[in-house]
XYZ file of C-alpha atoms in Angstrom:
102
model
C 17.571 -86.405 61.068
C 18.215 -89.993 59.965
C 16.032 -91.487 57.242
C 14.635 -94.969 57.258
C 16.180 -96.963 54.356
C 13.084 -99.141 54.066
C 10.982 -96.046 53.465
C 13.372 -94.777 50.772
C 13.332 -98.148 49.039
C 9.539 -98.158 49.120
C 9.436 -94.696 47.548
C 11.789 -95.695 44.738
C 9.815 -98.811 43.887
C 6.389 -97.157 43.909
C 6.470 -95.969 40.288
C 2.795 -95.055 40.178
C 3.143 -92.541 42.989
C 6.630 -91.118 42.539
C 7.705 -91.287 38.905
C 6.382 -89.137 36.101
C 5.327 -90.219 32.651
C 7.175 -87.949 30.214
C 5.211 -89.044 27.151
C 3.746 -86.060 25.303
C 0.959 -85.702 22.795
C 0.393 -82.729 20.474
C -3.258 -82.011 19.685
C -4.584 -79.560 17.121
C -8.281 -80.339 17.578
C -10.595 -81.780 20.184
C -14.112 -82.999 20.903
C -15.907 -82.875 24.235
C -18.687 -85.230 25.296
C -20.584 -85.089 28.554
C -22.778 -87.368 30.610
C -24.426 -86.898 33.978
C -21.272 -88.199 35.702
C -18.348 -87.555 33.335
C -16.685 -85.285 30.806
C -14.673 -86.908 28.026
C -12.184 -84.810 26.095
C -10.863 -86.440 22.938
C -7.650 -84.692 21.891
C -6.805 -85.288 18.218
C -3.851 -84.923 15.883
C -5.319 -84.159 12.497
C -3.836 -83.638 9.051
C -5.459 -82.752 5.712
C -5.660 -86.524 5.088
C -7.477 -87.315 8.345
C -6.749 -88.010 11.975
C -3.421 -89.512 12.987
C -4.003 -90.212 16.647
C -6.398 -89.616 19.541
C -5.900 -89.364 23.281
C -8.979 -89.394 25.499
C -9.278 -88.088 29.028
C -12.322 -88.835 31.143
C -12.947 -86.809 34.305
C -15.722 -85.929 36.716
C -17.455 -82.522 36.455
C -15.607 -81.109 39.489
C -12.224 -81.800 37.933
C -13.460 -80.436 34.584
C -14.398 -77.194 36.364
C -10.972 -77.042 38.007
C -9.345 -77.593 34.602
C -11.446 -74.763 33.136
C -10.335 -72.404 35.908
C -6.655 -73.305 35.516
C -6.827 -72.885 31.734
C -8.558 -69.506 32.074
C -5.804 -68.314 34.408
C -3.074 -69.638 32.102
C -4.681 -67.965 29.068
C -4.967 -64.685 30.961
C -1.275 -64.789 31.911
C -0.284 -65.793 28.367
C -2.296 -62.868 27.010
C -0.520 -60.431 29.315
C 2.860 -61.654 28.102
C 2.169 -62.304 24.411
C -1.034 -60.486 23.456
C -4.533 -61.703 22.774
C -5.003 -65.402 22.078
C -7.196 -65.743 18.995
C -9.815 -68.463 18.766
C -9.469 -71.134 16.099
C -12.213 -69.700 13.850
C -10.464 -66.300 13.736
C -7.137 -67.946 12.896
C -8.704 -70.050 10.138
C -10.392 -66.971 8.628
C -7.122 -65.045 8.720
C -5.298 -67.912 7.006
C -8.010 -68.195 4.344
C -7.834 -64.454 3.663
C -4.028 -64.636 3.480
C -4.085 -67.415 0.878
C -6.978 -65.842 -1.083
C -4.911 -62.657 -1.592
C -2.267 -64.551 -3.637
């Protein structure tokens, strides 16, 4: 089957649709705010001296629910492979107890 060169050129030039953004952001804390129409998740990089950077994502409630379902499935699979995923409060308590023993 022969391809149309015009169509291929269009696909290459349409960066929004066909190219990925490979920029990454590491977050170690987050805040969630809600309104009647939106969820806003503010991912943060924090250090003992304060916050370094924030990245906010705003989405509608349907997409937020889809994200919740995908994360639950990913956490379940991760748990099967690597053991229970501890919540942040448990990890912080364990770290505090570790350093208090010294």
